[in-house]
Amino acid sequence: MMVLCLTVGQLKYIMHNIYNGLFWFVLPVLLVITNDIMAYVCGMTCGRKFIHHAFIPFSPNKTWEGFIGGAVFTMVLSWYISRMLAQFQWLACPTNEFNLFPSEKQQLPLLTCDLHPIFQHAHYHFSPQLFELLPPPIINMIPGVKEMCTSLEEEDITACISGEVNHTHHHFELLLKNVYPVQLHAVALSMFASLVAPFGGFLASAIKRAYGIKDFDSIIPGHGGVMDRLDCQLLMALCVWVYYNTFIKMGSLSVPKAVYMYNMLSP
């Protein structure tokens, strides 16, 4: 039963993500891979140099430095990975058909569609209230953040000038130009990929330690079996499916979609 829940049940959500657009399959896969690589690099270079307490008792090779460093690098790189993927329309378009080896009659050009707004360039203005939650030194480290001030001589709010004694801090603001909104969603998914999804690997490690084995199989030299590589991917697929249906999916119903749903009811 556990194997069915961890594998077969999760594969259903992987297929849903593929039909929603290959972007929602490729991005989480790359995020988990990025987190694995960066956690390994940070653990090898900084492991147990700052935090000496064990991270996971049954997996002594994992360290706090690797976990934290992998999370930071994954969230940063997710911004650029999602931007690169969003430029390919055939990745962003959803589909109702999937053919691994299409016949000659099915040879069609690359998938095209009316792109979802999150895959189109936009300007995004962050609310000043968000910056009230962070201390000013950290805010000043964020690229593009402007400090806005009020002047004693004028009532207008303008950008602060260093050394100007008449300026009084009013708020911080950040305007992102020519970004894909999906990049913000990618950062949110990267937080799950780096903070929660690794626990799928920790669960797999606990199962292997309970049975006294190092890997589930040996089909991949140096890595083990396929399950050793998919332990985090399966948990990530479920998260992406829930996230997509909660924050991304548009509730509009078109005529082609209605016809497709009607045909699905046919025996």
Short mmCIF file of N, CA, C and O in Angstrom, two decimals, residues 5-135:
data_model
loop_
_atom_site.label_atom_id
_atom_site.label_comp_id
_atom_site.label_asym_id
_atom_site.label_seq_id
_atom_site.Cartn_x
_atom_site.Cartn_y
_atom_site.Cartn_z
N CYS A 5 0.96 4.32 -2.79
CA CYS A 5 0.74 5.73 -2.44
C CYS A 5 1.91 6.60 -2.89
O CYS A 5 1.71 7.74 -3.33
N LEU A 6 3.13 6.08 -2.77
CA LEU A 6 4.32 6.87 -3.09
C LEU A 6 4.61 6.94 -4.58
O LEU A 6 5.29 7.86 -5.04
N THR A 7 4.15 5.97 -5.34
CA THR A 7 4.50 5.91 -6.76
C THR A 7 3.29 6.09 -7.66
O THR A 7 3.15 7.12 -8.34
N VAL A 8 2.41 5.11 -7.68
CA VAL A 8 1.29 5.14 -8.62
C VAL A 8 0.41 6.36 -8.39
O VAL A 8 0.02 7.05 -9.33
N GLY A 9 0.08 6.64 -7.12
CA GLY A 9 -0.77 7.79 -6.84
C GLY A 9 -0.15 9.10 -7.27
O GLY A 9 -0.82 9.98 -7.80
N GLN A 10 1.16 9.25 -7.06
CA GLN A 10 1.84 10.49 -7.42
C GLN A 10 1.98 10.65 -8.93
O GLN A 10 1.98 11.77 -9.44
N LEU A 11 2.11 9.55 -9.65
CA LEU A 11 2.26 9.63 -11.10
C LEU A 11 1.03 10.24 -11.75
O LEU A 11 1.12 10.83 -12.83
N LYS A 12 -0.12 10.09 -11.13
CA LYS A 12 -1.34 10.71 -11.66
C LYS A 12 -1.18 12.22 -11.73
O LYS A 12 -1.57 12.86 -12.72
N TYR A 13 -0.59 12.80 -10.70
CA TYR A 13 -0.43 14.25 -10.68
C TYR A 13 0.65 14.70 -11.65
O TYR A 13 0.60 15.82 -12.17
N ILE A 14 1.64 13.86 -11.91
CA ILE A 14 2.64 14.19 -12.92
C ILE A 14 1.99 14.32 -14.29
O ILE A 14 2.28 15.25 -15.05
N MET A 15 1.08 13.41 -14.62
CA MET A 15 0.38 13.49 -15.91
C MET A 15 -0.49 14.73 -15.98
O MET A 15 -0.58 15.39 -17.02
N HIS A 16 -1.16 15.07 -14.89
CA HIS A 16 -1.96 16.30 -14.88
C HIS A 16 -1.07 17.52 -15.14
O HIS A 16 -1.46 18.44 -15.87
N ASN A 17 0.11 17.54 -14.54
CA ASN A 17 1.02 18.67 -14.75
C ASN A 17 1.48 18.75 -16.20
O ASN A 17 1.62 19.85 -16.75
N ILE A 18 1.71 17.61 -16.83
CA ILE A 18 2.12 17.60 -18.23
C ILE A 18 1.01 18.14 -19.12
O ILE A 18 1.26 18.95 -20.04
N TYR A 19 -0.23 17.73 -18.87
CA TYR A 19 -1.35 18.22 -19.68
C TYR A 19 -1.60 19.71 -19.44
O TYR A 19 -2.10 20.40 -20.33
N ASN A 20 -1.28 20.22 -18.26
CA ASN A 20 -1.42 21.65 -18.00
C ASN A 20 -0.36 22.46 -18.73
O ASN A 20 -0.45 23.69 -18.79
N GLY A 21 0.63 21.80 -19.27
CA GLY A 21 1.75 22.45 -19.96
C GLY A 21 3.05 21.84 -19.48
O GLY A 21 3.25 21.67 -18.26
N LEU A 22 3.93 21.52 -20.40
CA LEU A 22 5.20 20.89 -20.02
C LEU A 22 6.00 21.75 -19.05
O LEU A 22 6.86 21.25 -18.34
N PHE A 23 5.72 23.04 -19.04
CA PHE A 23 6.42 23.94 -18.11
C PHE A 23 6.25 23.46 -16.68
O PHE A 23 7.19 23.50 -15.88
N TRP A 24 5.03 23.01 -16.35
CA TRP A 24 4.72 22.60 -14.97
C TRP A 24 5.27 21.22 -14.64
O TRP A 24 5.13 20.76 -13.50
N PHE A 25 5.86 20.57 -15.61
CA PHE A 25 6.58 19.33 -15.36
C PHE A 25 8.09 19.57 -15.32
O PHE A 25 8.79 19.06 -14.44
N VAL A 26 8.58 20.36 -16.27
CA VAL A 26 10.02 20.60 -16.38
C VAL A 26 10.53 21.46 -15.22
O VAL A 26 11.58 21.17 -14.64
N LEU A 27 9.78 22.53 -14.88
CA LEU A 27 10.25 23.43 -13.83
C LEU A 27 10.44 22.72 -12.49
O LEU A 27 11.53 22.84 -11.89
N PRO A 28 9.44 22.00 -11.95
CA PRO A 28 9.68 21.34 -10.66
C PRO A 28 10.79 20.31 -10.70
O PRO A 28 11.52 20.13 -9.71
N VAL A 29 10.95 19.62 -11.84
CA VAL A 29 12.05 18.66 -11.96
C VAL A 29 13.39 19.37 -11.83
O VAL A 29 14.29 18.94 -11.11
N LEU A 30 13.53 20.51 -12.53
CA LEU A 30 14.78 21.26 -12.48
C LEU A 30 15.01 21.87 -11.09
O LEU A 30 16.16 21.98 -10.64
N LEU A 31 13.94 22.28 -10.42
CA LEU A 31 14.09 22.85 -9.08
C LEU A 31 14.61 21.81 -8.10
O LEU A 31 15.49 22.11 -7.27
N VAL A 32 14.07 20.61 -8.17
CA VAL A 32 14.53 19.55 -7.26
C VAL A 32 15.98 19.17 -7.57
O VAL A 32 16.79 18.97 -6.66
N ILE A 33 16.31 19.07 -8.87
CA ILE A 33 17.68 18.76 -9.25
C ILE A 33 18.63 19.85 -8.78
O ILE A 33 19.72 19.57 -8.26
N THR A 34 18.23 21.11 -8.96
CA THR A 34 19.05 22.23 -8.51
C THR A 34 19.27 22.17 -7.01
O THR A 34 20.39 22.38 -6.52
N ASN A 35 18.21 21.87 -6.26
CA ASN A 35 18.34 21.80 -4.81
C ASN A 35 19.27 20.66 -4.39
O ASN A 35 20.08 20.82 -3.47
N ASP A 36 19.15 19.51 -5.06
CA ASP A 36 20.04 18.39 -4.74
C ASP A 36 21.50 18.76 -4.98
O ASP A 36 22.38 18.47 -4.15
N ILE A 37 21.77 19.39 -6.13
CA ILE A 37 23.15 19.74 -6.47
C ILE A 37 23.72 20.79 -5.52
O ILE A 37 24.83 20.63 -4.98
N MET A 38 22.96 21.85 -5.28
CA MET A 38 23.46 22.92 -4.44
C MET A 38 23.56 22.50 -2.97
O MET A 38 24.46 22.96 -2.26
N ALA A 39 22.64 21.64 -2.52
CA ALA A 39 22.75 21.13 -1.15
C ALA A 39 24.01 20.28 -1.00
O ALA A 39 24.70 20.35 0.03
N TYR A 40 24.32 19.51 -2.04
CA TYR A 40 25.54 18.69 -2.01
C TYR A 40 26.79 19.58 -1.99
O TYR A 40 27.72 19.35 -1.21
N VAL A 41 26.79 20.61 -2.85
CA VAL A 41 27.96 21.51 -2.92
C VAL A 41 28.14 22.27 -1.61
O VAL A 41 29.25 22.35 -1.08
N CYS A 42 27.05 22.82 -1.08
CA CYS A 42 27.15 23.57 0.18
C CYS A 42 27.53 22.66 1.34
O CYS A 42 28.28 23.06 2.24
N GLY A 43 27.00 21.43 1.31
CA GLY A 43 27.35 20.50 2.37
C GLY A 43 28.80 20.08 2.33
O GLY A 43 29.46 19.93 3.37
N MET A 44 29.34 19.90 1.10
CA MET A 44 30.74 19.50 0.97
C MET A 44 31.70 20.62 1.33
O MET A 44 32.79 20.39 1.87
N THR A 45 31.32 21.87 1.03
CA THR A 45 32.23 23.00 1.26
C THR A 45 32.08 23.62 2.64
O THR A 45 33.07 24.11 3.21
N CYS A 46 30.87 23.61 3.19
CA CYS A 46 30.63 24.31 4.46
C CYS A 46 30.05 23.41 5.54
O CYS A 46 29.70 23.90 6.62
N GLY A 47 29.89 22.13 5.25
CA GLY A 47 29.24 21.24 6.19
C GLY A 47 29.91 21.19 7.56
O GLY A 47 31.12 21.01 7.65
N ARG A 48 29.10 21.39 8.60
CA ARG A 48 29.52 21.33 10.01
C ARG A 48 30.60 22.36 10.38
O ARG A 48 31.30 22.19 11.37
N LYS A 49 30.72 23.40 9.59
CA LYS A 49 31.66 24.48 9.93
C LYS A 49 30.99 25.58 10.73
O LYS A 49 31.66 26.35 11.42
N PHE A 50 29.68 25.70 10.63
CA PHE A 50 28.94 26.74 11.33
C PHE A 50 27.94 26.14 12.32
O PHE A 50 27.73 26.69 13.39
N ILE A 51 27.30 25.03 11.93
CA ILE A 51 26.33 24.36 12.80
C ILE A 51 26.83 22.93 13.00
O ILE A 51 26.87 22.14 12.06
N HIS A 52 27.17 22.60 14.22
CA HIS A 52 27.76 21.29 14.51
C HIS A 52 26.72 20.25 14.89
O HIS A 52 27.04 19.07 14.97
N HIS A 53 25.49 20.69 15.12
CA HIS A 53 24.44 19.76 15.51
C HIS A 53 24.01 18.93 14.30
O HIS A 53 23.93 19.44 13.19
N ALA A 54 23.76 17.65 14.52
CA ALA A 54 23.36 16.75 13.43
C ALA A 54 22.01 17.19 12.85
O ALA A 54 21.12 17.62 13.57
N PHE A 55 21.88 17.07 11.53
CA PHE A 55 20.64 17.47 10.86
C PHE A 55 19.61 16.35 10.90
O PHE A 55 18.51 16.52 11.41
N ILE A 56 19.95 15.18 10.37
CA ILE A 56 19.08 14.01 10.39
C ILE A 56 19.87 12.85 11.00
O ILE A 56 20.90 12.44 10.44
N PRO A 57 19.43 12.33 12.12
CA PRO A 57 20.22 11.28 12.79
C PRO A 57 20.47 10.05 11.92
O PRO A 57 21.56 9.47 11.96
N PHE A 58 19.46 9.63 11.13
CA PHE A 58 19.63 8.41 10.35
C PHE A 58 20.29 8.67 9.00
O PHE A 58 20.43 7.76 8.19
N SER A 59 20.67 9.92 8.72
CA SER A 59 21.40 10.23 7.50
C SER A 59 22.54 11.18 7.85
O SER A 59 22.43 12.41 7.69
N PRO A 60 23.64 10.66 8.37
CA PRO A 60 24.71 11.51 8.92
C PRO A 60 25.41 12.38 7.88
O PRO A 60 26.06 13.35 8.25
N ASN A 61 25.31 12.07 6.60
CA ASN A 61 25.99 12.87 5.58
C ASN A 61 25.28 14.19 5.29
O ASN A 61 25.86 15.07 4.66
N LYS A 62 24.03 14.32 5.71
CA LYS A 62 23.28 15.56 5.47
C LYS A 62 23.56 16.55 6.60
O LYS A 62 23.57 16.18 7.77
N THR A 63 23.76 17.81 6.23
CA THR A 63 24.11 18.84 7.20
C THR A 63 23.16 20.03 7.09
O THR A 63 22.47 20.21 6.09
N TRP A 64 23.15 20.84 8.15
CA TRP A 64 22.33 22.05 8.15
C TRP A 64 22.82 23.03 7.09
O TRP A 64 22.02 23.71 6.44
N GLU A 65 24.13 23.12 6.91
CA GLU A 65 24.67 24.04 5.91
C GLU A 65 24.22 23.65 4.51
O GLU A 65 23.90 24.51 3.68
N GLY A 66 24.19 22.35 4.23
CA GLY A 66 23.73 21.89 2.93
C GLY A 66 22.26 22.17 2.72
O GLY A 66 21.84 22.60 1.64
N PHE A 67 21.46 21.96 3.76
CA PHE A 67 20.01 22.20 3.66
C PHE A 67 19.71 23.68 3.45
O PHE A 67 18.93 24.05 2.56
N ILE A 68 20.33 24.55 4.25
CA ILE A 68 20.07 25.99 4.14
C ILE A 68 20.66 26.55 2.86
O ILE A 68 20.02 27.33 2.14
N GLY A 69 21.91 26.17 2.55
CA GLY A 69 22.54 26.67 1.32
C GLY A 69 21.81 26.22 0.08
O GLY A 69 21.63 27.00 -0.86
N GLY A 70 21.35 24.97 0.05
CA GLY A 70 20.59 24.49 -1.09
C GLY A 70 19.29 25.25 -1.26
O GLY A 70 18.88 25.55 -2.39
N ALA A 71 18.64 25.61 -0.15
CA ALA A 71 17.39 26.36 -0.22
C ALA A 71 17.62 27.76 -0.79
O ALA A 71 16.87 28.23 -1.65
N VAL A 72 18.67 28.43 -0.33
CA VAL A 72 18.94 29.80 -0.80
C VAL A 72 19.26 29.80 -2.29
O VAL A 72 18.70 30.60 -3.06
N PHE A 73 20.15 28.94 -2.72
CA PHE A 73 20.54 28.90 -4.13
C PHE A 73 19.37 28.47 -5.02
O PHE A 73 19.24 28.96 -6.14
N THR A 74 18.53 27.56 -4.54
CA THR A 74 17.38 27.12 -5.34
C THR A 74 16.41 28.26 -5.56
O THR A 74 15.89 28.44 -6.67
N MET A 75 16.15 29.05 -4.53
CA MET A 75 15.21 30.17 -4.67
C MET A 75 15.77 31.25 -5.61
O MET A 75 15.02 31.87 -6.36
N VAL A 76 17.08 31.46 -5.56
CA VAL A 76 17.69 32.46 -6.45
C VAL A 76 17.67 31.97 -7.89
O VAL A 76 17.27 32.69 -8.82
N LEU A 77 18.09 30.74 -8.12
CA LEU A 77 18.18 30.21 -9.48
C LEU A 77 16.80 29.96 -10.08
O LEU A 77 16.67 29.96 -11.31
N SER A 78 15.78 29.76 -9.26
CA SER A 78 14.44 29.54 -9.81
C SER A 78 13.96 30.76 -10.59
O SER A 78 13.18 30.62 -11.55
N TRP A 79 14.40 31.94 -10.22
CA TRP A 79 14.02 33.17 -10.91
C TRP A 79 14.51 33.14 -12.36
O TRP A 79 13.79 33.53 -13.28
N TYR A 80 15.71 32.65 -12.57
CA TYR A 80 16.31 32.64 -13.90
C TYR A 80 15.91 31.40 -14.69
O TYR A 80 15.74 31.47 -15.92
N ILE A 81 15.74 30.27 -14.01
CA ILE A 81 15.31 29.07 -14.70
C ILE A 81 13.91 29.24 -15.28
O ILE A 81 13.63 28.90 -16.43
N SER A 82 12.99 29.79 -14.48
CA SER A 82 11.63 29.99 -14.95
C SER A 82 11.57 31.02 -16.08
O SER A 82 10.76 30.87 -17.01
N ARG A 83 12.41 32.03 -16.03
CA ARG A 83 12.44 33.02 -17.12
C ARG A 83 12.90 32.39 -18.42
O ARG A 83 12.36 32.69 -19.48
N MET A 84 13.88 31.51 -18.34
CA MET A 84 14.37 30.83 -19.54
C MET A 84 13.28 29.93 -20.12
O MET A 84 13.04 29.94 -21.33
N LEU A 85 12.59 29.17 -19.28
CA LEU A 85 11.57 28.24 -19.76
C LEU A 85 10.34 28.98 -20.29
O LEU A 85 9.69 28.51 -21.23
N ALA A 86 10.01 30.13 -19.72
CA ALA A 86 8.81 30.87 -20.13
C ALA A 86 8.92 31.42 -21.54
O ALA A 86 7.91 31.81 -22.13
N GLN A 87 10.11 31.45 -22.10
CA GLN A 87 10.29 31.98 -23.44
C GLN A 87 9.89 30.98 -24.52
O GLN A 87 9.78 31.35 -25.69
N PHE A 88 9.67 29.73 -24.15
CA PHE A 88 9.29 28.70 -25.11
C PHE A 88 7.77 28.48 -25.02
O PHE A 88 7.28 27.95 -24.02
N GLN A 89 7.07 28.89 -26.08
CA GLN A 89 5.61 28.82 -26.05
C GLN A 89 5.11 27.39 -25.96
O GLN A 89 4.11 27.12 -25.29
N TRP A 90 5.80 26.45 -26.61
CA TRP A 90 5.33 25.07 -26.60
C TRP A 90 5.44 24.43 -25.22
O TRP A 90 4.81 23.41 -24.95
N LEU A 91 6.23 25.03 -24.33
CA LEU A 91 6.28 24.55 -22.96
C LEU A 91 5.12 25.07 -22.13
O LEU A 91 4.65 24.40 -21.21
N ALA A 92 4.66 26.29 -22.46
CA ALA A 92 3.63 26.93 -21.66
C ALA A 92 2.22 26.52 -22.05
O ALA A 92 1.29 26.66 -21.25
N CYS A 93 2.04 26.02 -23.26
CA CYS A 93 0.69 25.72 -23.75
C CYS A 93 0.18 24.41 -23.17
O CYS A 93 0.88 23.39 -23.21
N PRO A 94 -1.06 24.39 -22.66
CA PRO A 94 -1.67 23.13 -22.22
C PRO A 94 -2.13 22.32 -23.42
O PRO A 94 -2.25 22.84 -24.53
N THR A 95 -2.40 21.06 -23.21
CA THR A 95 -2.85 20.18 -24.29
C THR A 95 -3.76 19.11 -23.72
O THR A 95 -3.71 18.80 -22.52
N ASN A 96 -4.59 18.55 -24.58
CA ASN A 96 -5.48 17.45 -24.20
C ASN A 96 -5.02 16.12 -24.76
O ASN A 96 -5.65 15.09 -24.50
N GLU A 97 -3.94 16.14 -25.54
CA GLU A 97 -3.44 14.93 -26.16
C GLU A 97 -1.94 14.80 -25.89
O GLU A 97 -1.23 15.79 -25.80
N PHE A 98 -1.52 13.57 -25.80
CA PHE A 98 -0.11 13.31 -25.59
C PHE A 98 0.27 12.07 -26.40
O PHE A 98 -0.26 10.98 -26.17
N ASN A 99 1.17 12.25 -27.37
CA ASN A 99 1.63 11.16 -28.21
C ASN A 99 3.15 11.11 -28.15
O ASN A 99 3.84 12.04 -28.58
N LEU A 100 3.66 10.02 -27.58
CA LEU A 100 5.10 9.89 -27.47
C LEU A 100 5.74 9.70 -28.83
O LEU A 100 6.79 10.28 -29.15
N PHE A 101 5.10 8.89 -29.70
CA PHE A 101 5.60 8.66 -31.05
C PHE A 101 4.46 8.94 -32.04
O PHE A 101 3.74 8.02 -32.44
N PRO A 102 4.23 10.20 -32.41
CA PRO A 102 3.13 10.52 -33.33
C PRO A 102 3.36 9.93 -34.70
O PRO A 102 4.50 9.81 -35.17
N SER A 103 2.26 9.57 -35.36
CA SER A 103 2.35 9.02 -36.71
C SER A 103 2.61 10.14 -37.71
O SER A 103 2.61 11.33 -37.37
N GLU A 104 2.82 9.77 -38.97
CA GLU A 104 3.09 10.77 -40.01
C GLU A 104 1.92 11.73 -40.19
O GLU A 104 2.10 12.90 -40.50
N LYS A 105 0.70 11.23 -40.02
CA LYS A 105 -0.47 12.09 -40.17
C LYS A 105 -0.59 13.09 -39.03
O LYS A 105 -1.28 14.10 -39.15
N GLN A 106 0.06 12.80 -37.91
CA GLN A 106 -0.03 13.68 -36.75
C GLN A 106 1.14 14.65 -36.64
O GLN A 106 1.27 15.34 -35.64
N GLN A 107 1.99 14.69 -37.65
CA GLN A 107 3.13 15.60 -37.63
C GLN A 107 2.63 17.03 -37.75
O GLN A 107 2.20 17.48 -38.81
N LEU A 108 2.65 17.76 -36.66
CA LEU A 108 2.16 19.12 -36.61
C LEU A 108 3.29 20.06 -36.17
O LEU A 108 4.29 19.62 -35.59
N PRO A 109 3.15 21.34 -36.43
CA PRO A 109 4.16 22.29 -35.94
C PRO A 109 4.14 22.36 -34.42
O PRO A 109 3.29 21.76 -33.76
N LEU A 110 5.08 23.09 -33.86
CA LEU A 110 5.16 23.21 -32.41
C LEU A 110 3.85 23.74 -31.84
O LEU A 110 3.14 24.52 -32.46
N LEU A 111 3.56 23.29 -30.64
CA LEU A 111 2.30 23.64 -29.97
C LEU A 111 2.21 25.15 -29.78
O LEU A 111 3.14 25.79 -29.29
N THR A 112 1.07 25.73 -30.18
CA THR A 112 0.82 27.15 -30.01
C THR A 112 -0.52 27.35 -29.31
O THR A 112 -1.40 26.49 -29.37
N CYS A 113 -0.68 28.49 -28.68
CA CYS A 113 -1.93 28.79 -27.97
C CYS A 113 -1.92 30.25 -27.56
O CYS A 113 -0.94 30.97 -27.77
N ASP A 114 -3.04 30.70 -26.99
CA ASP A 114 -3.09 32.02 -26.38
C ASP A 114 -2.49 31.90 -24.99
O ASP A 114 -3.06 31.26 -24.10
N LEU A 115 -1.34 32.50 -24.82
CA LEU A 115 -0.59 32.31 -23.58
C LEU A 115 -1.34 32.84 -22.37
O LEU A 115 -2.02 33.87 -22.43
N HIS A 116 -1.20 32.11 -21.29
CA HIS A 116 -1.72 32.55 -20.00
C HIS A 116 -1.02 33.86 -19.62
O HIS A 116 0.16 34.06 -19.92
N PRO A 117 -1.71 34.78 -18.95
CA PRO A 117 -1.07 36.07 -18.59
C PRO A 117 0.22 35.93 -17.81
O PRO A 117 1.08 36.82 -17.87
N ILE A 118 0.41 34.85 -17.08
CA ILE A 118 1.63 34.73 -16.29
C ILE A 118 2.84 34.45 -17.17
O ILE A 118 3.99 34.54 -16.70
N PHE A 119 2.62 34.13 -18.45
CA PHE A 119 3.73 33.89 -19.38
C PHE A 119 3.94 35.07 -20.31
O PHE A 119 4.59 34.94 -21.34
N GLN A 120 3.40 36.23 -19.96
CA GLN A 120 3.56 37.44 -20.75
C GLN A 120 4.27 38.50 -19.92
O GLN A 120 4.06 38.59 -18.70
N HIS A 121 5.09 39.31 -20.60
CA HIS A 121 5.84 40.34 -19.89
C HIS A 121 4.90 41.29 -19.16
O HIS A 121 3.82 41.64 -19.66
N ALA A 122 5.32 41.70 -17.98
CA ALA A 122 4.50 42.61 -17.18
C ALA A 122 5.40 43.40 -16.24
O ALA A 122 6.57 43.07 -16.04
N HIS A 123 4.84 44.46 -15.68
CA HIS A 123 5.49 45.24 -14.64
C HIS A 123 4.83 44.88 -13.31
O HIS A 123 3.60 44.81 -13.23
N TYR A 124 5.63 44.68 -12.31
CA TYR A 124 5.08 44.27 -11.01
C TYR A 124 5.58 45.24 -9.94
O TYR A 124 6.78 45.46 -9.79
N HIS A 125 4.63 45.81 -9.22
CA HIS A 125 4.95 46.77 -8.16
C HIS A 125 4.67 46.12 -6.81
O HIS A 125 3.53 45.74 -6.52
N PHE A 126 5.70 45.99 -6.00
CA PHE A 126 5.55 45.39 -4.69
C PHE A 126 4.93 46.40 -3.71
O PHE A 126 5.31 47.58 -3.70
N SER A 127 4.03 45.92 -2.91
CA SER A 127 3.39 46.79 -1.92
C SER A 127 4.41 47.23 -0.87
O SER A 127 5.18 46.41 -0.36
N PRO A 128 4.42 48.52 -0.51
CA PRO A 128 5.38 49.00 0.51
C PRO A 128 5.19 48.30 1.85
O PRO A 128 6.15 48.20 2.63
N GLN A 129 3.97 47.81 2.13
CA GLN A 129 3.74 47.15 3.41
C GLN A 129 4.57 45.88 3.56
O GLN A 129 4.88 45.47 4.69
N LEU A 130 4.97 45.26 2.45
CA LEU A 130 5.78 44.05 2.53
C LEU A 130 7.14 44.32 3.14
O LEU A 130 7.70 43.49 3.85
N PHE A 131 7.68 45.51 2.86
CA PHE A 131 9.02 45.83 3.34
C PHE A 131 9.03 46.23 4.82
O PHE A 131 10.09 46.33 5.42
N GLU A 132 7.85 46.47 5.38
CA GLU A 132 7.79 46.79 6.80
C GLU A 132 8.09 45.58 7.67
O GLU A 132 8.34 45.71 8.87
N LEU A 133 8.05 44.38 7.05
CA LEU A 133 8.31 43.16 7.80
C LEU A 133 9.80 42.85 7.92
O LEU A 133 10.19 41.98 8.69
N LEU A 134 10.63 43.57 7.14
CA LEU A 134 12.06 43.30 7.11
C LEU A 134 12.84 44.48 7.67
O LEU A 134 12.42 45.63 7.53
N PRO A 135 13.99 44.22 8.28
CA PRO A 135 14.84 45.33 8.76
C PRO A 135 15.47 46.07 7.58
O PRO A 135 15.76 45.46 6.54
#
